[in-house]
Short mmCIF file of C-alpha atoms (C1' of nucleotides) in Angstrom, two decimals:
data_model
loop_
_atom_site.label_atom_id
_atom_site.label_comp_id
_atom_site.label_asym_id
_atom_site.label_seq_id
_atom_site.Cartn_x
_atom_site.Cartn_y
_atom_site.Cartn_z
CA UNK Q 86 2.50 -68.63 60.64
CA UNK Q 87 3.63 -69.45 56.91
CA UNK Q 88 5.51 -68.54 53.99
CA UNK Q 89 5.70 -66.14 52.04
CA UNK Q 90 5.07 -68.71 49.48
CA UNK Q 91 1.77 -69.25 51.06
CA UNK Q 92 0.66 -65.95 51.64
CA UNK Q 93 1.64 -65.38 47.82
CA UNK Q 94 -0.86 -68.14 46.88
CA UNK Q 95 -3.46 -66.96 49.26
CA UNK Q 96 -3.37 -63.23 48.13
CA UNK Q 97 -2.87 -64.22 44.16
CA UNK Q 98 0.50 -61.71 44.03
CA UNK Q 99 4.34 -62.85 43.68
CA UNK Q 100 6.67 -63.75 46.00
CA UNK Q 101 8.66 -60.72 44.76
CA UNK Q 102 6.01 -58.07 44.43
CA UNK Q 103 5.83 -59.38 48.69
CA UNK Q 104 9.38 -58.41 48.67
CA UNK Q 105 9.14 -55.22 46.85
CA UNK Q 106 6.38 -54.43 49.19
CA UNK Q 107 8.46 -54.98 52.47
CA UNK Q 108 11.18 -53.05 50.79
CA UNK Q 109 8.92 -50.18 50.33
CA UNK Q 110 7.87 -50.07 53.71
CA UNK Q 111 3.52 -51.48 53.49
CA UNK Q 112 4.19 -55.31 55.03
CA UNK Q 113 6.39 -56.18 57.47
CA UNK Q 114 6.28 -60.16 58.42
CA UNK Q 115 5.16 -60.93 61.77
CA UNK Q 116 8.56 -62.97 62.29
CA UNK Q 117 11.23 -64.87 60.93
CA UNK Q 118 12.35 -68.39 61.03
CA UNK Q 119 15.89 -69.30 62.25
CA UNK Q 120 16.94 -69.77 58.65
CA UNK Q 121 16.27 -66.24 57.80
CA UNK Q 122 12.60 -66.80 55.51
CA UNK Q 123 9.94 -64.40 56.59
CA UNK Q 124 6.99 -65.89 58.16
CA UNK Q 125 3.37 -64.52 57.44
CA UNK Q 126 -0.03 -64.81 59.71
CA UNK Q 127 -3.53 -63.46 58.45
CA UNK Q 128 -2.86 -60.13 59.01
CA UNK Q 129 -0.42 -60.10 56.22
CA UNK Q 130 -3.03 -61.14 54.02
CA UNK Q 131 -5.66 -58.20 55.16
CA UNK Q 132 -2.83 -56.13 54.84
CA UNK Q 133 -2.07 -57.45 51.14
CA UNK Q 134 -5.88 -57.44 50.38
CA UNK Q 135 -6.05 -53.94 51.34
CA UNK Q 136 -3.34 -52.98 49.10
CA UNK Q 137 -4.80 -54.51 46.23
CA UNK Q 138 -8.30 -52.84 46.89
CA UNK Q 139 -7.05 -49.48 47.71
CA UNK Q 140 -4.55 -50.08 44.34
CA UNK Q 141 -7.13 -50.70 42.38
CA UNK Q 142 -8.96 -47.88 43.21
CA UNK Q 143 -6.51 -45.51 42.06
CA UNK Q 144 -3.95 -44.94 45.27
CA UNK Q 145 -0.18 -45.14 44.71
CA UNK Q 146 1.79 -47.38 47.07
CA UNK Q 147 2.72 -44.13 48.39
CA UNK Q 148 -0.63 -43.00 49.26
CA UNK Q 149 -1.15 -46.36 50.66
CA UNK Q 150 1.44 -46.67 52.52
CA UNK Q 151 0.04 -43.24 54.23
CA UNK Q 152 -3.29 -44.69 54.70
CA UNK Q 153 -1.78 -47.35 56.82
CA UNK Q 154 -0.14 -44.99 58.38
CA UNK Q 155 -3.19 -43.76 59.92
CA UNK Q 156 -3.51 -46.39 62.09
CA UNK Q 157 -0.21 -46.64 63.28
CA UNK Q 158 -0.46 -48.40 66.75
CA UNK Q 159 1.28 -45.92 69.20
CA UNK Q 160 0.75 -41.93 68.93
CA UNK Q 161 -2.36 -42.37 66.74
CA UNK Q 162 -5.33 -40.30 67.52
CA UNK Q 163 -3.15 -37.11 66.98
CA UNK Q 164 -4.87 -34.15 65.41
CA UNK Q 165 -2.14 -34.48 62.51
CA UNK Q 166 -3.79 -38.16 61.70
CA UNK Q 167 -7.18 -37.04 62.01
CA UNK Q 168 -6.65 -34.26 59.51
CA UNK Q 169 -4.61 -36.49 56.76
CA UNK Q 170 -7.94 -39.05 57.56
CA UNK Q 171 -10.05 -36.37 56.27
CA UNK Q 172 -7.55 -35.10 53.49
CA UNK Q 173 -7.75 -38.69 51.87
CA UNK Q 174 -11.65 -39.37 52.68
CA UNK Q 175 -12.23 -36.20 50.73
CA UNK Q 176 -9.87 -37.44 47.42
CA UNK Q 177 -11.63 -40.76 48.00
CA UNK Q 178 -14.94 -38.48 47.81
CA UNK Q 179 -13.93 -37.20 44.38
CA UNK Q 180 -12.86 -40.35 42.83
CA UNK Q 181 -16.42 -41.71 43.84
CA UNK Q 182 -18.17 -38.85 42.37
CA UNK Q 183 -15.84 -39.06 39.12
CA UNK Q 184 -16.76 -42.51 39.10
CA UNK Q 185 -20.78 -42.69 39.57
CA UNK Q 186 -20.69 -40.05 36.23
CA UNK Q 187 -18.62 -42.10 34.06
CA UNK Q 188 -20.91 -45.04 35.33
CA UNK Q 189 -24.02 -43.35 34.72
CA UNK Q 190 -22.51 -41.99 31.12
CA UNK Q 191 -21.45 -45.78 30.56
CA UNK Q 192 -25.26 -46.64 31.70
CA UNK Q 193 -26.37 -44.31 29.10
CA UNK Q 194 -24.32 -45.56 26.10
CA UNK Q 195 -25.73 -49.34 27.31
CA UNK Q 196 -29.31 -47.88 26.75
CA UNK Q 197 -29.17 -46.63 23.59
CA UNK Q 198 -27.06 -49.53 22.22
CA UNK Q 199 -30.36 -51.57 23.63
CA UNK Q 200 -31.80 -50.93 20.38
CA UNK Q 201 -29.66 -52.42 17.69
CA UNK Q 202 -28.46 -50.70 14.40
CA UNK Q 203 -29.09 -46.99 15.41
CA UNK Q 204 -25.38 -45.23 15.89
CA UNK Q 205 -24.54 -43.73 18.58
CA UNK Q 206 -24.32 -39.68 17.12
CA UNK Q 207 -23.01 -38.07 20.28
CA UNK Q 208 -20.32 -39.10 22.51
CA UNK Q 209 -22.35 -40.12 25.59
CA UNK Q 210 -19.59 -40.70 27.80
CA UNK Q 211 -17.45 -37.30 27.89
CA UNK Q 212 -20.68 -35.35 27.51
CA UNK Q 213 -21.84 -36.68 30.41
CA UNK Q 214 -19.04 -36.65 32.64
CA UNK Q 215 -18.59 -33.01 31.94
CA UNK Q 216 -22.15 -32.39 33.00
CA UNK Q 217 -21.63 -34.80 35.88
CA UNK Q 218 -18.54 -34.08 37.25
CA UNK Q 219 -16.53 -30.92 38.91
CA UNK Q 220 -15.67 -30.99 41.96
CA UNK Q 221 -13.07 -29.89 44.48
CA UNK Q 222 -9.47 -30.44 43.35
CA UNK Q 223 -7.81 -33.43 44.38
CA UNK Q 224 -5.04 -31.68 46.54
CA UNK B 253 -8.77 -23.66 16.63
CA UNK B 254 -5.75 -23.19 18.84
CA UNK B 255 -2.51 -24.45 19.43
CA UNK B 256 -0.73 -26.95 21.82
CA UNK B 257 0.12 -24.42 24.31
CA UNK B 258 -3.19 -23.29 24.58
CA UNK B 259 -4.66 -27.04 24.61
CA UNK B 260 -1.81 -27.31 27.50
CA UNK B 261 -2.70 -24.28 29.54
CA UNK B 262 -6.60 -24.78 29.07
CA UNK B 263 -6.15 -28.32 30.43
CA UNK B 264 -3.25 -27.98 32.78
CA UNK B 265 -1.20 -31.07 30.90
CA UNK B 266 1.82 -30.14 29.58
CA UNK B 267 2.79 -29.95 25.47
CA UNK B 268 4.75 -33.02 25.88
CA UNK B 269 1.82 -34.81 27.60
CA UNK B 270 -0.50 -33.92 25.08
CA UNK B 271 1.96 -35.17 22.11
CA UNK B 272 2.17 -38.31 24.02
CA UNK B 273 -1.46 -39.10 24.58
CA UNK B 274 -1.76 -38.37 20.42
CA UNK B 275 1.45 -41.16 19.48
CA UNK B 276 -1.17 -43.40 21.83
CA UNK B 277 -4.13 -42.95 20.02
CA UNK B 278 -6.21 -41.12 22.41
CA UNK B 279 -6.31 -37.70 20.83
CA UNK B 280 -6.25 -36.56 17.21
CA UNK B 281 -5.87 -32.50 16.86
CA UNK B 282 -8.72 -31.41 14.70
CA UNK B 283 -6.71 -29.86 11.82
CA UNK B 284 -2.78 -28.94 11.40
CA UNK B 285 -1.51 -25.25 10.24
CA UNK B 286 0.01 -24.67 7.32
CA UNK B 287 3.14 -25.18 8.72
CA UNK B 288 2.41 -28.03 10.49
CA UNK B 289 1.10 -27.11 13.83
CA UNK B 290 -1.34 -29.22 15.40
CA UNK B 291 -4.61 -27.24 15.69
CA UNK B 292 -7.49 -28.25 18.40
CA UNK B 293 -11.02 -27.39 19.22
CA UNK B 294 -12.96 -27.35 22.53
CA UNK B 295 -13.67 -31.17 22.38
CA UNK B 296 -10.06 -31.45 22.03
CA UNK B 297 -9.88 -30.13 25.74
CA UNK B 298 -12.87 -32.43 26.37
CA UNK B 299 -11.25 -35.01 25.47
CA UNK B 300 -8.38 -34.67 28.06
CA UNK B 301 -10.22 -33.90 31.03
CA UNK B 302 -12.41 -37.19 30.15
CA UNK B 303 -8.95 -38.68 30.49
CA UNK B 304 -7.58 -37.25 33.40
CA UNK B 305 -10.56 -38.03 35.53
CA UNK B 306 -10.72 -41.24 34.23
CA UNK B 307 -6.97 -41.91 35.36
CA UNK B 308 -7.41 -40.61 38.52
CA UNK B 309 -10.33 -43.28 38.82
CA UNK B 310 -7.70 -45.79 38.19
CA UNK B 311 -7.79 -46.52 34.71
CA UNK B 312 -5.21 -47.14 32.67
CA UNK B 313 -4.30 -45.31 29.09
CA UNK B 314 -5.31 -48.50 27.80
CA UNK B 315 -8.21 -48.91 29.33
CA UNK B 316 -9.70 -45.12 28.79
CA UNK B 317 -8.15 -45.99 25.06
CA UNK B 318 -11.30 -48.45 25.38
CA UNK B 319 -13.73 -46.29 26.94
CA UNK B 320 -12.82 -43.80 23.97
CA UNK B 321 -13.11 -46.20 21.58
CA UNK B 322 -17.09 -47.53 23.03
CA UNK B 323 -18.32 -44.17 21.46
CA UNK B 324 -16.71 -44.81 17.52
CA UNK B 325 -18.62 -42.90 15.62
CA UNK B 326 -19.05 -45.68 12.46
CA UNK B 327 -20.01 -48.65 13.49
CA UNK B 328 -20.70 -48.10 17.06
CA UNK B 329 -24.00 -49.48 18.52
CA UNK B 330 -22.73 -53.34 17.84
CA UNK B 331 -23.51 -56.11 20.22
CA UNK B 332 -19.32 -56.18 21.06
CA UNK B 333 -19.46 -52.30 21.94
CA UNK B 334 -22.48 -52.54 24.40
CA UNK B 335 -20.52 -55.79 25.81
CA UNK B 336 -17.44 -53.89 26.17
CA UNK B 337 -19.82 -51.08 28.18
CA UNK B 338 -21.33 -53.29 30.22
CA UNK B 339 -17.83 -55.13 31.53
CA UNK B 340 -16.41 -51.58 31.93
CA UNK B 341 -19.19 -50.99 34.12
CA UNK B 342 -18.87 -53.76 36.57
CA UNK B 343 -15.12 -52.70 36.87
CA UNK B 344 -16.78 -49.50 37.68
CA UNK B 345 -19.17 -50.24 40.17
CA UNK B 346 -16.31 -52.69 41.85
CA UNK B 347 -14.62 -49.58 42.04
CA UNK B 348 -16.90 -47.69 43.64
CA UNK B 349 -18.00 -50.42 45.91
CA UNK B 350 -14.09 -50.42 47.33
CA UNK B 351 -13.98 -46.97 47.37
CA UNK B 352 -17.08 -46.77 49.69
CA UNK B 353 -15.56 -48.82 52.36
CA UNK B 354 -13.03 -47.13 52.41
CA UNK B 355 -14.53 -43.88 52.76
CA UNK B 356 -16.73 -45.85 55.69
CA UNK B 357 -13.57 -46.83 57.33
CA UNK B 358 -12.08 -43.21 57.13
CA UNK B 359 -15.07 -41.73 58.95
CA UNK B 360 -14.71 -44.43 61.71
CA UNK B 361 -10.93 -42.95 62.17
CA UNK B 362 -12.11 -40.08 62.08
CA UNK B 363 -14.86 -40.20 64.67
CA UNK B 364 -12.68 -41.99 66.82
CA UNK B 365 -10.03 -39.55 66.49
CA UNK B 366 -12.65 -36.57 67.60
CA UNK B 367 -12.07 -37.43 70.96
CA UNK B 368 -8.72 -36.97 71.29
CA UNK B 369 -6.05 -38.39 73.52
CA UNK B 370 -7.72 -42.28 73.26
CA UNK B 371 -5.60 -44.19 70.81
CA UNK B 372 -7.46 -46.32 68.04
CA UNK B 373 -6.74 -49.99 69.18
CA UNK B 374 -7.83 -51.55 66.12
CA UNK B 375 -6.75 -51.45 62.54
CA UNK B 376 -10.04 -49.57 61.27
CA UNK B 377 -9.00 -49.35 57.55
CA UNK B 378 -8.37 -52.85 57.13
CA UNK B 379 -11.33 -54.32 58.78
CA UNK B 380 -13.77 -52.06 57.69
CA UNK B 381 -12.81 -52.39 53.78
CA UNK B 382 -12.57 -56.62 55.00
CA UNK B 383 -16.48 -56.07 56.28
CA UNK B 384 -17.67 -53.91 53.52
CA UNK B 385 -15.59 -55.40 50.28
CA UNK B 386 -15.79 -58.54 48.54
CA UNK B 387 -17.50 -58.39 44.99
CA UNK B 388 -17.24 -60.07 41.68
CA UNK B 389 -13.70 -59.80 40.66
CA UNK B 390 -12.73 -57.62 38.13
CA UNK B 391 -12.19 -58.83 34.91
"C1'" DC O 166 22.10 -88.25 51.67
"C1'" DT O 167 20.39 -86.38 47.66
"C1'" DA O 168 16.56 -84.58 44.71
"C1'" DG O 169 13.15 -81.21 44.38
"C1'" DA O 170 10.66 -77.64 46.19
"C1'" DC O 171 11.08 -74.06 48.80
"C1'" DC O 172 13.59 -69.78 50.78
"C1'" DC O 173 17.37 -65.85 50.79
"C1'" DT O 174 19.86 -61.35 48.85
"C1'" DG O 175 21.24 -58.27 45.29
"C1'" DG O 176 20.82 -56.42 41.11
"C1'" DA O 177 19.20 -55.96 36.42
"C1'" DG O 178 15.24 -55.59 33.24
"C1'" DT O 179 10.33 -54.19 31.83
"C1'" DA O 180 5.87 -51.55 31.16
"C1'" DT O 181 3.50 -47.43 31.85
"C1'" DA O 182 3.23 -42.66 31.75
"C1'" DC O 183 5.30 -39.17 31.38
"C1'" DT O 184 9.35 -35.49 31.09
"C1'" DC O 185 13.17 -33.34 29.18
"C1'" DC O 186 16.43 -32.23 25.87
"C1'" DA O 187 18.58 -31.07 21.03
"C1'" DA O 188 18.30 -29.18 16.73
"C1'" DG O 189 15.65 -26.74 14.01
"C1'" DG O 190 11.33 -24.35 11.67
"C1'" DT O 191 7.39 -20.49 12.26
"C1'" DC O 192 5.62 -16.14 13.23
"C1'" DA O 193 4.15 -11.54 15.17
"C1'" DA O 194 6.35 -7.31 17.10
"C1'" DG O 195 9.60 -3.66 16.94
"C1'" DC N 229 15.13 -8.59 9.50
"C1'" DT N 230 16.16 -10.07 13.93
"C1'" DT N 231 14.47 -11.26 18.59
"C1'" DG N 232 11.62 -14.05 21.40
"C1'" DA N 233 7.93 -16.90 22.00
"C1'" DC N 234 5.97 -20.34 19.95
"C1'" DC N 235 5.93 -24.84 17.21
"C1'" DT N 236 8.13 -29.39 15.01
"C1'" DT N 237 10.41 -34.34 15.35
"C1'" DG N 238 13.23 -37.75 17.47
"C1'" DG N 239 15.27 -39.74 21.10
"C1'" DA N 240 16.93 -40.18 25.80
"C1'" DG N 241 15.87 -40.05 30.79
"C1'" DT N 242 12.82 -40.71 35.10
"C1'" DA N 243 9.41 -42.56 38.61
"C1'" DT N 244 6.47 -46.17 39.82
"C1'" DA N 245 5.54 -50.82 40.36
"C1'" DC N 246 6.73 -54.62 39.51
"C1'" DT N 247 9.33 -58.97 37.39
"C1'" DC N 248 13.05 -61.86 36.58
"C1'" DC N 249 17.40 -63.73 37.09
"C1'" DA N 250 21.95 -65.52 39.48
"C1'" DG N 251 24.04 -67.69 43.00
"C1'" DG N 252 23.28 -69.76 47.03
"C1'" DG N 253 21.09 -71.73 51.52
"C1'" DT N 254 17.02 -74.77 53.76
"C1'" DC N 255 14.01 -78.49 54.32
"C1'" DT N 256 11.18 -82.62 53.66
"C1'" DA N 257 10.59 -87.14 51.40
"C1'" DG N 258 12.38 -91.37 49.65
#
DNA sequence: CTAGACCCTGGAGTATACTCCAAGGTCAAG
DNA sequence: CTTGACCTTGGAGTATACTCCAGGGTCTAG
């Protein structure tokens, strides 16, 4: 158990972005301390970790906070959870796909800039993401 | 050559959206009317799909204001422009890598869930994106 | 027993990315 | 030649996700 100073250091965010976070309902601390200051153990730092990940690849807290959701402890398994499992694994489907073309355009542009001095006429990376992507709307 | 609202409609953004995007430099109409409409072509609606599939990978306005600028039609193939190419494609691949393990974890929920009635015990999100994740850190 | 480093709550401020007016000009149809 | 659907600029307002105080309590070390 520490805190939340610690599990600030150890996850590289604020103390307040913690705060914000526990406002908004993604981190609760495993306890407090008689004085009142929230105390952390290593799940709060998965927890944190995951937020960051999932953050970074494009979720809102919102959206994260209903991926956690997912695994709430009690009633889980529900056909209700199961569905909204394969609601996001499909919009994390898209985002992949979206992503591998812009990598593959950006993979392109890296080629041709291999050999020095000759411009770049057409713009690699929208050209090939339009032949790349399209794919089912993201709900 | 056709107007905003047409821009708007072809690219489901709204007029607004569009005349924001241009005060940030990330489209230029192709020609203005007479009386001062802003005109636009097809790689005007291009353009803004390139950027809303690049936001919904994550990126920022900033960042696809980079992406945009990799293919500058001048003076593009420079050493600093295939750099720039090469860093956005780590952040990429990081990306994708996250996104992966997450999509790894959802099918665990998932296949857990199929047999109904047996609650999921573990956090499956968390630890499978803990297994799967850990890569070069992005920029 | 006090100095310094920590913690608390509550609320205000900031950056990003829109979104929505207000006040007015443009233009094709009737 | 006016009506209605479009366009213009400029500026204010909103949601999200922080970020930064102010004013105050807690705790460990000297």
């Amino acid at each position: 158990m520490f805190t939340i100073g610690k599990l600030a250091s150890l996850t590289s965010v604020s103390n307040d972005t913690l705060r914000y976070y526990e406002q908004e309902g993604l981190v609760e601390p495993a306890g407090k301390s008689p004085a009142g200051y929230r105390l952390y153990d290593k799940d709060s730092a998965r927890r944190i970790h995951f937020i960051k990940h999932a953050q970074n690849c494009g979720f809102t807290l919102a959206e994260i906070r209903e991926l956690l959701a997912l695994r709430g402890r009690d009633n889980a398994c529900c056909g209700d959870v199961r569905t909204r499992a394969i609601e996001k694994k499909l919009q994390i489907e898209h985002k992949i796909r979206a992503m591998k073309a812009m990598s593959k355009a950006l993979d392109q542009l890296i080629a041709e800039c291999a050999n020095e001095a000759q411009p770049v006429k057409e713009c690699t990376i929208i050209a090939a993401l339009e032949r790349a992507t399209v794919a089912a709307p993201v709900q």
